[in-house]
């Protein structure tokens, strides 16, 4: 391969380099074509902004190479955007300083009434968001109130006396924190198949990383009891589907298990897999309300303004959202498109919240939505649709230990 198609050492790829490699995708020599494809992929996601969707003069082979390059770069980009943050403390600090370190990495704020000067002894090893926060909260005798705060704020409250240490109670897997909250057993004498053991769980995710579709495959669950016997899942369902909402950073569900024989006193170990789709970076799509038909594309998402019409003294704004190559995310998890923030900015810069919406179109790759706004003047007003622009599949394993049985 020629040296001019080797991207080694590039920290930030230039437009000239990308265009040169792009030309060589249709070069005379097979080695140049292969080298150009590899160079574009190795250049990283920064090369995406210089790549066209297609070239009319490209051969079939070059078009296929370009499509592979775009797919590879999009995969790299969404994987990078959807990674769990890693928080690193620096030895002894106060509660205020420790929470500030977490805030800097996640843009999440904390509200509490504890003494901000409380000493915190933190590890120097990088930790996930929830592991780092739990380490701090345990030392400050604090807990999380999931029903307080908002998308940008977590409410902290005094920890109940009987509450176990948060670090000892939970498992951390990727962007998730999973914790058992209760165990209930039932024995049905006239129908043994109705007997069972339900393990109630709490699943939290990293702020800003609300999953799009969240399941636990039942066949991946396995456990061991302290008497040496195996803990088996009930096989009445294939997956445990868990609802996720952007307005609250946790969800509750239960694991359906078979009622164990004998007299075990605890679950020594239970493991499973969390299967989900995670959002990439959020983008604000801005569309002028006077420019019907205008559209914007970022990554795999396109938002197009279709109609603005009066509706009983207010305006209905209709727009279409298409997500390219995201069929799995659209099949049964479209609700994430409805949970995104939608508002209007008027000519004076005032934010106008929507008064509700309706779904007027559904397709394999997107939806059409109509939102109502109380707008005085459409001139210089613009619609804002804030949404993740890409999706990445995530599968992480978890292990929980020492869960006391009733």
mmCIF file of C-alpha atoms in Angstrom:
data_model
loop_
_atom_site.group_PDB
_atom_site.id
_atom_site.type_symbol
_atom_site.label_atom_id
_atom_site.label_comp_id
_atom_site.label_asym_id
_atom_site.label_seq_id
_atom_site.Cartn_x
_atom_site.Cartn_y
_atom_site.Cartn_z
ATOM 1 C CA UNK A 1 0.000 0.000 0.000
ATOM 2 C CA UNK A 2 1.260 3.495 -0.823
ATOM 3 C CA UNK A 3 2.352 5.742 2.043
ATOM 4 C CA UNK A 4 -0.160 8.453 1.124
ATOM 5 C CA UNK A 5 -3.070 6.370 2.319
ATOM 6 C CA UNK A 6 -1.694 5.605 5.773
ATOM 7 C CA UNK A 7 -3.396 7.651 8.514
ATOM 8 C CA UNK A 8 -0.994 6.693 11.297
ATOM 9 C CA UNK A 9 -0.387 9.478 13.784
ATOM 10 C CA UNK A 10 -3.445 11.564 12.887
ATOM 11 C CA UNK A 11 -4.961 13.287 15.930
ATOM 12 C CA UNK A 12 -7.411 15.307 13.826
ATOM 13 C CA UNK A 13 -8.003 14.349 10.243
ATOM 14 C CA UNK A 14 -8.054 17.109 7.601
ATOM 15 C CA UNK A 15 -10.609 17.590 4.847
ATOM 16 C CA UNK A 16 -7.888 17.307 2.171
ATOM 17 C CA UNK A 17 -6.828 13.899 3.497
ATOM 18 C CA UNK A 18 -10.414 12.613 3.541
ATOM 19 C CA UNK A 19 -11.124 13.831 -0.002
ATOM 20 C CA UNK A 20 -7.884 12.278 -1.261
ATOM 21 C CA UNK A 21 -8.716 8.904 0.300
ATOM 22 C CA UNK A 22 -12.250 9.253 -1.008
ATOM 23 C CA UNK A 23 -10.942 9.584 -4.582
ATOM 24 C CA UNK A 24 -8.761 6.520 -4.097
ATOM 25 C CA UNK A 25 -11.793 4.381 -3.172
ATOM 26 C CA UNK A 26 -12.302 4.263 -6.950
ATOM 27 C CA UNK A 27 -8.623 4.063 -7.815
ATOM 28 C CA UNK A 28 -7.120 1.850 -10.525
ATOM 29 C CA UNK A 29 -5.159 -0.403 -8.169
ATOM 30 C CA UNK A 30 -6.951 -2.772 -5.794
ATOM 31 C CA UNK A 31 -4.270 -2.117 -3.166
ATOM 32 C CA UNK A 32 -4.999 1.635 -3.307
ATOM 33 C CA UNK A 33 -8.734 1.030 -2.970
ATOM 34 C CA UNK A 34 -8.254 -1.251 0.027
ATOM 35 C CA UNK A 35 -5.745 1.127 1.577
ATOM 36 C CA UNK A 36 -8.047 4.130 1.166
ATOM 37 C CA UNK A 37 -10.929 2.296 2.826
ATOM 38 C CA UNK A 38 -8.731 1.295 5.738
ATOM 39 C CA UNK A 39 -7.290 4.817 6.034
ATOM 40 C CA UNK A 40 -10.747 6.399 6.220
ATOM 41 C CA UNK A 41 -11.874 3.991 8.922
ATOM 42 C CA UNK A 42 -8.668 4.455 10.930
ATOM 43 C CA UNK A 43 -9.053 8.240 10.665
ATOM 44 C CA UNK A 44 -11.928 7.929 13.124
ATOM 45 C CA UNK A 45 -15.348 9.586 13.522
ATOM 46 C CA UNK A 46 -13.930 13.071 12.783
ATOM 47 C CA UNK A 47 -13.799 12.049 9.113
ATOM 48 C CA UNK A 48 -17.599 11.760 8.981
ATOM 49 C CA UNK A 49 -18.142 15.499 8.560
ATOM 50 C CA UNK A 50 -16.225 15.420 5.250
ATOM 51 C CA UNK A 51 -17.826 12.281 3.807
ATOM 52 C CA UNK A 52 -20.702 12.547 1.300
ATOM 53 C CA UNK A 53 -23.648 10.166 1.495
ATOM 54 C CA UNK A 54 -22.775 8.978 -2.005
ATOM 55 C CA UNK A 55 -21.006 9.989 -5.244
ATOM 56 C CA UNK A 56 -22.844 9.825 -8.539
ATOM 57 C CA UNK A 57 -19.669 8.974 -10.488
ATOM 58 C CA UNK A 58 -18.611 6.145 -8.160
ATOM 59 C CA UNK A 59 -18.459 2.563 -9.348
ATOM 60 C CA UNK A 60 -20.551 -0.046 -7.533
ATOM 61 C CA UNK A 61 -17.439 -1.270 -5.696
ATOM 62 C CA UNK A 62 -16.487 2.252 -4.561
ATOM 63 C CA UNK A 63 -20.058 2.949 -3.404
ATOM 64 C CA UNK A 64 -20.003 -0.241 -1.359
ATOM 65 C CA UNK A 65 -16.653 0.747 0.171
ATOM 66 C CA UNK A 66 -18.005 4.189 1.050
ATOM 67 C CA UNK A 67 -21.061 2.618 2.699
ATOM 68 C CA UNK A 68 -18.802 0.322 4.752
ATOM 69 C CA UNK A 69 -16.653 3.282 5.804
ATOM 70 C CA UNK A 70 -19.688 5.287 6.963
ATOM 71 C CA UNK A 71 -21.076 2.297 8.887
ATOM 72 C CA UNK A 72 -17.736 1.632 10.601
ATOM 73 C CA UNK A 73 -17.245 5.283 11.561
ATOM 74 C CA UNK A 74 -20.806 5.579 12.879
ATOM 75 C CA UNK A 75 -20.245 2.458 15.006
ATOM 76 C CA UNK A 76 -17.061 3.994 16.431
ATOM 77 C CA UNK A 77 -18.831 7.262 17.142
ATOM 78 C CA UNK A 78 -21.840 5.798 18.919
ATOM 79 C CA UNK A 79 -19.676 3.430 20.948
ATOM 80 C CA UNK A 80 -17.558 6.351 22.150
ATOM 81 C CA UNK A 81 -20.600 8.462 22.977
ATOM 82 C CA UNK A 82 -22.338 5.673 24.897
ATOM 83 C CA UNK A 83 -19.503 4.634 27.181
ATOM 84 C CA UNK A 84 -19.823 4.893 30.946
ATOM 85 C CA UNK A 85 -17.971 7.851 32.434
ATOM 86 C CA UNK A 86 -15.002 7.150 34.674
ATOM 87 C CA UNK A 87 -14.633 9.328 37.754
ATOM 88 C CA UNK A 88 -11.287 9.652 39.484
ATOM 89 C CA UNK A 89 -10.897 11.268 42.893
ATOM 90 C CA UNK A 90 -7.668 12.559 44.412
ATOM 91 C CA UNK A 91 -7.359 11.296 47.972
ATOM 92 C CA UNK A 92 -8.910 13.125 50.925
ATOM 93 C CA UNK A 93 -11.500 15.804 50.222
ATOM 94 C CA UNK A 94 -14.735 17.251 51.539
ATOM 95 C CA UNK A 95 -18.243 16.181 50.571
ATOM 96 C CA UNK A 96 -18.622 19.358 48.523
ATOM 97 C CA UNK A 97 -15.375 18.721 46.661
ATOM 98 C CA UNK A 98 -16.228 15.069 45.968
ATOM 99 C CA UNK A 99 -19.663 15.922 44.572
ATOM 100 C CA UNK A 100 -18.084 18.664 42.456
ATOM 101 C CA UNK A 101 -15.727 16.116 40.878
ATOM 102 C CA UNK A 102 -18.722 13.973 39.913
ATOM 103 C CA UNK A 103 -20.624 17.011 38.618
ATOM 104 C CA UNK A 104 -17.751 18.050 36.356
ATOM 105 C CA UNK A 105 -17.733 14.654 34.652
ATOM 106 C CA UNK A 106 -21.497 14.260 34.260
ATOM 107 C CA UNK A 107 -23.038 17.777 34.331
ATOM 108 C CA UNK A 108 -25.396 16.501 37.050
ATOM 109 C CA UNK A 109 -26.041 18.636 40.145
ATOM 110 C CA UNK A 110 -26.820 17.503 43.703
ATOM 111 C CA UNK A 111 -29.193 19.009 46.239
ATOM 112 C CA UNK A 112 -28.847 18.086 49.911
ATOM 113 C CA UNK A 113 -28.835 19.537 53.431
ATOM 114 C CA UNK A 114 -25.758 17.689 54.729
ATOM 115 C CA UNK A 115 -22.611 19.382 56.038
ATOM 116 C CA UNK A 116 -20.577 20.087 52.884
ATOM 117 C CA UNK A 117 -17.335 20.040 54.893
ATOM 118 C CA UNK A 118 -17.692 16.362 55.876
ATOM 119 C CA UNK A 119 -14.393 14.544 55.150
ATOM 120 C CA UNK A 120 -14.435 11.967 52.337
ATOM 121 C CA UNK A 121 -11.683 9.428 51.787
ATOM 122 C CA UNK A 122 -11.846 8.358 48.147
ATOM 123 C CA UNK A 123 -10.002 5.753 46.150
ATOM 124 C CA UNK A 124 -7.658 6.836 43.360
ATOM 125 C CA UNK A 125 -8.961 4.130 41.009
ATOM 126 C CA UNK A 126 -11.375 5.350 38.296
ATOM 127 C CA UNK A 127 -14.984 4.420 39.097
ATOM 128 C CA UNK A 128 -18.281 4.411 37.232
ATOM 129 C CA UNK A 129 -20.777 7.165 38.067
ATOM 130 C CA UNK A 130 -22.878 5.159 40.520
ATOM 131 C CA UNK A 131 -19.922 3.426 42.148
ATOM 132 C CA UNK A 132 -18.223 6.782 42.744
ATOM 133 C CA UNK A 133 -21.408 8.388 44.078
ATOM 134 C CA UNK A 134 -22.157 5.433 46.379
ATOM 135 C CA UNK A 135 -18.646 5.616 47.808
ATOM 136 C CA UNK A 136 -19.236 9.259 48.732
ATOM 137 C CA UNK A 137 -22.791 8.801 50.017
ATOM 138 C CA UNK A 138 -21.843 5.913 52.310
ATOM 139 C CA UNK A 139 -19.264 8.080 54.066
ATOM 140 C CA UNK A 140 -21.685 11.007 54.366
ATOM 141 C CA UNK A 141 -24.599 8.798 55.563
ATOM 142 C CA UNK A 142 -26.692 9.906 52.613
ATOM 143 C CA UNK A 143 -29.023 8.138 50.200
ATOM 144 C CA UNK A 144 -30.716 8.974 46.887
ATOM 145 C CA UNK A 145 -34.312 10.154 46.652
ATOM 146 C CA UNK A 146 -35.207 9.165 43.104
ATOM 147 C CA UNK A 147 -38.494 11.064 43.254
ATOM 148 C CA UNK A 148 -36.802 14.362 44.069
ATOM 149 C CA UNK A 149 -34.659 16.445 41.722
ATOM 150 C CA UNK A 150 -35.061 16.370 37.955
ATOM 151 C CA UNK A 151 -33.119 15.428 34.798
ATOM 152 C CA UNK A 152 -30.189 17.638 35.813
ATOM 153 C CA UNK A 153 -30.380 17.238 39.607
ATOM 154 C CA UNK A 154 -30.191 14.305 42.025
ATOM 155 C CA UNK A 155 -31.777 14.757 45.443
ATOM 156 C CA UNK A 156 -29.795 13.384 48.400
ATOM 157 C CA UNK A 157 -31.418 12.567 51.746
ATOM 158 C CA UNK A 158 -30.223 11.151 55.101
ATOM 159 C CA UNK A 159 -29.745 7.400 55.005
ATOM 160 C CA UNK A 160 -32.207 5.290 57.006
ATOM 161 C CA UNK A 161 -30.688 3.495 60.010
ATOM 162 C CA UNK A 162 -31.502 0.015 58.719
ATOM 163 C CA UNK A 163 -30.182 0.765 55.222
ATOM 164 C CA UNK A 164 -27.170 -1.284 54.151
ATOM 165 C CA UNK A 165 -24.187 0.504 52.707
ATOM 166 C CA UNK A 166 -24.952 1.352 49.093
ATOM 167 C CA UNK A 167 -21.612 -0.019 47.866
ATOM 168 C CA UNK A 168 -22.292 -3.364 49.580
ATOM 169 C CA UNK A 169 -25.854 -3.587 48.277
ATOM 170 C CA UNK A 170 -25.401 -3.143 44.553
ATOM 171 C CA UNK A 171 -23.622 -4.396 41.460
ATOM 172 C CA UNK A 172 -22.208 -2.055 38.808
ATOM 173 C CA UNK A 173 -22.340 -2.994 35.132
ATOM 174 C CA UNK A 174 -21.510 -0.490 32.405
ATOM 175 C CA UNK A 175 -23.731 2.573 32.903
ATOM 176 C CA UNK A 176 -25.979 0.626 35.306
ATOM 177 C CA UNK A 177 -26.364 0.133 39.037
ATOM 178 C CA UNK A 178 -28.535 -2.844 40.027
ATOM 179 C CA UNK A 179 -29.688 -3.558 43.587
ATOM 180 C CA UNK A 180 -32.108 -6.056 45.165
ATOM 181 C CA UNK A 181 -34.679 -4.285 47.353
ATOM 182 C CA UNK A 182 -36.871 -7.113 48.665
ATOM 183 C CA UNK A 183 -37.537 -10.843 48.440
ATOM 184 C CA UNK A 184 -40.958 -12.480 48.623
ATOM 185 C CA UNK A 185 -41.737 -16.194 48.560
ATOM 186 C CA UNK A 186 -45.085 -17.851 47.910
ATOM 187 C CA UNK A 187 -46.130 -21.490 48.152
ATOM 188 C CA UNK A 188 -49.354 -22.525 46.403
ATOM 189 C CA UNK A 189 -50.469 -25.874 47.811
ATOM 190 C CA UNK A 190 -52.977 -26.853 45.133
ATOM 191 C CA UNK A 191 -50.841 -25.762 42.166
ATOM 192 C CA UNK A 192 -47.124 -26.077 42.672
ATOM 193 C CA UNK A 193 -46.404 -24.284 39.391
ATOM 194 C CA UNK A 194 -47.780 -21.099 40.933
ATOM 195 C CA UNK A 195 -45.213 -21.215 43.738
ATOM 196 C CA UNK A 196 -42.222 -18.954 43.312
ATOM 197 C CA UNK A 197 -39.638 -16.550 44.648
ATOM 198 C CA UNK A 198 -39.755 -12.938 43.479
ATOM 199 C CA UNK A 199 -36.636 -10.826 43.826
ATOM 200 C CA UNK A 200 -37.575 -7.137 43.556
ATOM 201 C CA UNK A 201 -34.868 -5.036 41.929
ATOM 202 C CA UNK A 202 -33.922 -1.414 41.386
ATOM 203 C CA UNK A 203 -32.009 -0.514 38.232
ATOM 204 C CA UNK A 204 -30.374 2.922 37.848
ATOM 205 C CA UNK A 205 -28.552 4.286 34.827
ATOM 206 C CA UNK A 206 -25.961 6.989 34.387
ATOM 207 C CA UNK A 207 -27.583 10.437 34.045
ATOM 208 C CA UNK A 208 -28.077 11.377 30.408
ATOM 209 C CA UNK A 209 -27.935 7.707 29.339
ATOM 210 C CA UNK A 210 -31.586 6.687 29.561
ATOM 211 C CA UNK A 211 -31.736 3.336 27.751
ATOM 212 C CA UNK A 212 -33.886 2.844 24.670
ATOM 213 C CA UNK A 213 -35.339 -0.602 25.177
ATOM 214 C CA UNK A 214 -34.165 -2.487 28.252
ATOM 215 C CA UNK A 215 -34.484 -6.226 28.843
ATOM 216 C CA UNK A 216 -33.016 -9.046 30.910
ATOM 217 C CA UNK A 217 -33.016 -12.416 29.090
ATOM 218 C CA UNK A 218 -34.484 -15.006 31.458
ATOM 219 C CA UNK A 219 -32.319 -17.820 30.098
ATOM 220 C CA UNK A 220 -29.213 -15.877 31.173
ATOM 221 C CA UNK A 221 -30.239 -15.843 34.848
ATOM 222 C CA UNK A 222 -28.491 -18.307 37.136
ATOM 223 C CA UNK A 223 -27.911 -18.476 40.856
ATOM 224 C CA UNK A 224 -26.615 -20.486 43.781
ATOM 225 C CA UNK A 225 -28.039 -20.838 47.283
ATOM 226 C CA UNK A 226 -26.081 -21.223 50.506
ATOM 227 C CA UNK A 227 -27.135 -24.872 50.834
ATOM 228 C CA UNK A 228 -25.359 -25.655 47.560
ATOM 229 C CA UNK A 229 -28.475 -25.975 45.394
ATOM 230 C CA UNK A 230 -29.052 -24.039 42.196
ATOM 231 C CA UNK A 231 -31.462 -21.131 41.950
ATOM 232 C CA UNK A 232 -33.477 -21.415 38.760
ATOM 233 C CA UNK A 233 -35.526 -18.760 36.919
ATOM 234 C CA UNK A 234 -39.154 -19.411 36.091
ATOM 235 C CA UNK A 235 -39.496 -20.144 32.397
ATOM 236 C CA UNK A 236 -42.922 -18.584 31.808
ATOM 237 C CA UNK A 237 -41.381 -15.700 29.851
ATOM 238 C CA UNK A 238 -38.352 -15.209 27.592
ATOM 239 C CA UNK A 239 -37.339 -11.727 28.716
ATOM 240 C CA UNK A 240 -38.007 -9.307 31.536
ATOM 241 C CA UNK A 241 -38.877 -5.991 29.921
ATOM 242 C CA UNK A 242 -38.027 -2.906 31.966
ATOM 243 C CA UNK A 243 -39.559 0.522 31.365
ATOM 244 C CA UNK A 244 -37.209 3.514 31.229
ATOM 245 C CA UNK A 245 -38.169 7.183 31.410
ATOM 246 C CA UNK A 246 -35.902 10.197 30.874
ATOM 247 C CA UNK A 247 -37.553 12.106 33.720
ATOM 248 C CA UNK A 248 -36.425 9.618 36.369
ATOM 249 C CA UNK A 249 -33.097 7.793 36.435
ATOM 250 C CA UNK A 250 -34.197 4.405 37.725
ATOM 251 C CA UNK A 251 -36.767 1.682 37.245
ATOM 252 C CA UNK A 252 -38.156 -1.128 39.382
ATOM 253 C CA UNK A 253 -38.837 -4.712 38.315
ATOM 254 C CA UNK A 254 -38.598 -8.213 39.718
ATOM 255 C CA UNK A 255 -36.819 -11.423 38.811
ATOM 256 C CA UNK A 256 -39.237 -14.416 38.726
ATOM 257 C CA UNK A 257 -37.477 -17.400 40.288
ATOM 258 C CA UNK A 258 -38.474 -20.922 41.235
ATOM 259 C CA UNK A 259 -39.204 -21.536 44.905
ATOM 260 C CA UNK A 260 -36.159 -23.414 46.240
ATOM 261 C CA UNK A 261 -36.511 -26.716 48.062
ATOM 262 C CA UNK A 262 -35.014 -27.230 51.496
ATOM 263 C CA UNK A 263 -34.246 -24.374 53.867
ATOM 264 C CA UNK A 264 -31.636 -22.057 52.362
ATOM 265 C CA UNK A 265 -31.065 -18.789 54.216
ATOM 266 C CA UNK A 266 -29.574 -16.685 51.438
ATOM 267 C CA UNK A 267 -28.796 -16.412 47.762
ATOM 268 C CA UNK A 268 -25.027 -16.682 47.613
ATOM 269 C CA UNK A 269 -24.840 -15.501 44.031
ATOM 270 C CA UNK A 270 -27.134 -14.564 41.185
ATOM 271 C CA UNK A 271 -25.988 -13.399 37.765
ATOM 272 C CA UNK A 272 -27.603 -12.197 34.577
ATOM 273 C CA UNK A 273 -27.321 -9.921 31.562
ATOM 274 C CA UNK A 274 -28.724 -6.456 30.905
ATOM 275 C CA UNK A 275 -29.507 -6.049 27.220
ATOM 276 C CA UNK A 276 -30.287 -2.530 26.011
ATOM 277 C CA UNK A 277 -29.824 0.165 23.419
ATOM 278 C CA UNK A 278 -28.122 3.337 24.627
ATOM 279 C CA UNK A 279 -28.381 6.857 23.203
ATOM 280 C CA UNK A 280 -25.486 8.704 21.656
ATOM 281 C CA UNK A 281 -24.852 12.430 21.981
ATOM 282 C CA UNK A 282 -27.917 14.701 22.154
ATOM 283 C CA UNK A 283 -28.365 17.375 19.478
ATOM 284 C CA UNK A 284 -30.782 20.312 19.253
ATOM 285 C CA UNK A 285 -32.451 20.309 15.836
ATOM 286 C CA UNK A 286 -33.508 23.886 14.950
ATOM 287 C CA UNK A 287 -36.100 24.420 12.191
ATOM 288 C CA UNK A 288 -37.537 27.887 11.314
ATOM 289 C CA UNK A 289 -41.341 27.712 11.502
ATOM 290 C CA UNK A 290 -41.736 29.782 8.323
ATOM 291 C CA UNK A 291 -39.662 27.342 6.226
ATOM 292 C CA UNK A 292 -41.962 24.405 5.592
ATOM 293 C CA UNK A 293 -40.057 21.435 4.205
ATOM 294 C CA UNK A 294 -36.747 22.384 5.797
ATOM 295 C CA UNK A 295 -34.848 19.492 7.318
ATOM 296 C CA UNK A 296 -31.633 18.757 9.187
ATOM 297 C CA UNK A 297 -29.634 15.549 9.453
ATOM 298 C CA UNK A 298 -27.165 14.702 12.209
ATOM 299 C CA UNK A 299 -25.584 11.253 12.394
ATOM 300 C CA UNK A 300 -28.415 8.773 11.696
ATOM 301 C CA UNK A 301 -31.343 11.105 12.468
ATOM 302 C CA UNK A 302 -33.234 13.464 10.139
ATOM 303 C CA UNK A 303 -35.879 15.927 11.362
ATOM 304 C CA UNK A 304 -38.124 17.580 8.750
ATOM 305 C CA UNK A 305 -40.716 20.326 9.272
ATOM 306 C CA UNK A 306 -43.884 19.339 7.397
ATOM 307 C CA UNK A 307 -46.661 21.737 8.383
ATOM 308 C CA UNK A 308 -47.479 24.714 10.627
ATOM 309 C CA UNK A 309 -51.177 25.460 10.809
ATOM 310 C CA UNK A 310 -53.617 27.380 13.067
ATOM 311 C CA UNK A 311 -55.669 25.191 15.351
ATOM 312 C CA UNK A 312 -58.327 26.923 17.469
ATOM 313 C CA UNK A 313 -56.284 30.001 18.374
ATOM 314 C CA UNK A 314 -53.007 28.100 18.710
ATOM 315 C CA UNK A 315 -50.638 26.497 16.197
ATOM 316 C CA UNK A 316 -50.026 22.862 15.411
ATOM 317 C CA UNK A 317 -46.457 22.175 14.319
ATOM 318 C CA UNK A 318 -46.009 18.905 12.450
ATOM 319 C CA UNK A 319 -42.606 17.345 11.819
ATOM 320 C CA UNK A 320 -41.213 13.975 10.856
ATOM 321 C CA UNK A 321 -38.326 12.133 12.536
ATOM 322 C CA UNK A 322 -36.446 9.420 10.658
ATOM 323 C CA UNK A 323 -33.716 7.225 12.162
ATOM 324 C CA UNK A 324 -31.520 5.471 9.616
ATOM 325 C CA UNK A 325 -30.507 1.857 10.248
ATOM 326 C CA UNK A 326 -32.286 1.722 13.603
ATOM 327 C CA UNK A 327 -35.054 -0.774 12.882
ATOM 328 C CA UNK A 328 -34.625 -2.579 16.206
ATOM 329 C CA UNK A 329 -34.943 0.673 18.129
ATOM 330 C CA UNK A 330 -38.120 1.486 16.187
ATOM 331 C CA UNK A 331 -39.881 -1.872 16.317
ATOM 332 C CA UNK A 332 -41.102 -1.748 19.908
ATOM 333 C CA UNK A 333 -39.304 1.156 21.560
ATOM 334 C CA UNK A 334 -40.559 4.252 19.746
ATOM 335 C CA UNK A 335 -41.448 5.963 23.019
ATOM 336 C CA UNK A 336 -37.955 7.445 23.264
ATOM 337 C CA UNK A 337 -38.835 9.729 20.336
ATOM 338 C CA UNK A 338 -41.846 11.043 22.275
ATOM 339 C CA UNK A 339 -39.855 11.609 25.474
ATOM 340 C CA UNK A 340 -37.475 14.045 23.800
ATOM 341 C CA UNK A 341 -37.702 17.755 24.593
ATOM 342 C CA UNK A 342 -39.752 19.824 22.109
ATOM 343 C CA UNK A 343 -40.289 23.591 22.351
ATOM 344 C CA UNK A 344 -40.320 26.804 20.316
ATOM 345 C CA UNK A 345 -38.062 29.852 20.575
ATOM 346 C CA UNK A 346 -39.829 33.038 19.447
ATOM 347 C CA UNK A 347 -38.246 36.069 17.752
ATOM 348 C CA UNK A 348 -37.431 37.621 21.152
ATOM 349 C CA UNK A 349 -35.663 34.510 22.404
ATOM 350 C CA UNK A 350 -38.481 33.392 24.706
ATOM 351 C CA UNK A 351 -38.975 29.675 25.199
ATOM 352 C CA UNK A 352 -42.535 28.439 24.547
ATOM 353 C CA UNK A 353 -43.373 24.994 25.886
ATOM 354 C CA UNK A 354 -45.639 22.633 23.967
ATOM 355 C CA UNK A 355 -49.230 21.998 25.033
ATOM 356 C CA UNK A 356 -49.315 18.358 23.989
ATOM 357 C CA UNK A 357 -48.839 16.243 20.890
ATOM 358 C CA UNK A 358 -50.350 13.556 18.719
ATOM 359 C CA UNK A 359 -48.800 10.869 16.546
ATOM 360 C CA UNK A 360 -50.019 11.155 12.961
ATOM 361 C CA UNK A 361 -47.609 8.852 11.118
ATOM 362 C CA UNK A 362 -45.678 5.684 11.899
ATOM 363 C CA UNK A 363 -43.171 3.972 9.607
ATOM 364 C CA UNK A 364 -40.414 1.386 9.864
ATOM 365 C CA UNK A 365 -37.788 4.085 10.332
ATOM 366 C CA UNK A 366 -39.581 6.945 12.035
ATOM 367 C CA UNK A 367 -42.672 8.823 13.186
ATOM 368 C CA UNK A 368 -44.591 11.984 12.360
ATOM 369 C CA UNK A 369 -45.647 14.096 15.348
ATOM 370 C CA UNK A 370 -47.816 17.175 15.728
ATOM 371 C CA UNK A 371 -47.217 19.500 18.715
ATOM 372 C CA UNK A 372 -49.430 22.380 19.856
ATOM 373 C CA UNK A 373 -47.970 25.771 20.765
ATOM 374 C CA UNK A 374 -49.438 29.110 21.818
ATOM 375 C CA UNK A 375 -47.450 31.361 19.463
ATOM 376 C CA UNK A 376 -48.199 35.024 18.728
ATOM 377 C CA UNK A 377 -45.963 35.427 15.678
ATOM 378 C CA UNK A 378 -44.270 32.827 13.473
ATOM 379 C CA UNK A 379 -41.709 35.276 12.059
ATOM 380 C CA UNK A 380 -38.203 34.312 13.203
ATOM 381 C CA UNK A 381 -39.653 31.624 15.508
ATOM 382 C CA UNK A 382 -38.032 28.197 15.384
ATOM 383 C CA UNK A 383 -38.869 24.692 16.519
ATOM 384 C CA UNK A 384 -36.337 22.937 18.768
ATOM 385 C CA UNK A 385 -36.328 19.138 18.894
ATOM 386 C CA UNK A 386 -33.645 17.845 21.291
ATOM 387 C CA UNK A 387 -32.775 14.195 20.740
ATOM 388 C CA UNK A 388 -30.000 11.598 20.741
ATOM 389 C CA UNK A 389 -28.883 11.246 17.144
ATOM 390 C CA UNK A 390 -27.554 7.690 17.238
ATOM 391 C CA UNK A 391 -28.088 4.425 19.085
ATOM 392 C CA UNK A 392 -25.674 1.679 20.134
ATOM 393 C CA UNK A 393 -26.455 -1.838 21.331
ATOM 394 C CA UNK A 394 -25.202 -2.605 24.847
ATOM 395 C CA UNK A 395 -24.942 -5.929 26.657
ATOM 396 C CA UNK A 396 -23.392 -6.108 30.122
ATOM 397 C CA UNK A 397 -23.294 -8.824 32.775
ATOM 398 C CA UNK A 398 -24.045 -8.350 36.469
ATOM 399 C CA UNK A 399 -23.416 -10.426 39.593
ATOM 400 C CA UNK A 400 -25.163 -9.959 42.973
ATOM 401 C CA UNK A 401 -24.108 -11.717 46.163
ATOM 402 C CA UNK A 402 -25.341 -12.487 49.690
ATOM 403 C CA UNK A 403 -29.058 -11.757 49.424
ATOM 404 C CA UNK A 404 -30.896 -12.876 52.589
ATOM 405 C CA UNK A 405 -34.038 -14.972 52.084
ATOM 406 C CA UNK A 406 -37.268 -14.529 54.080
#
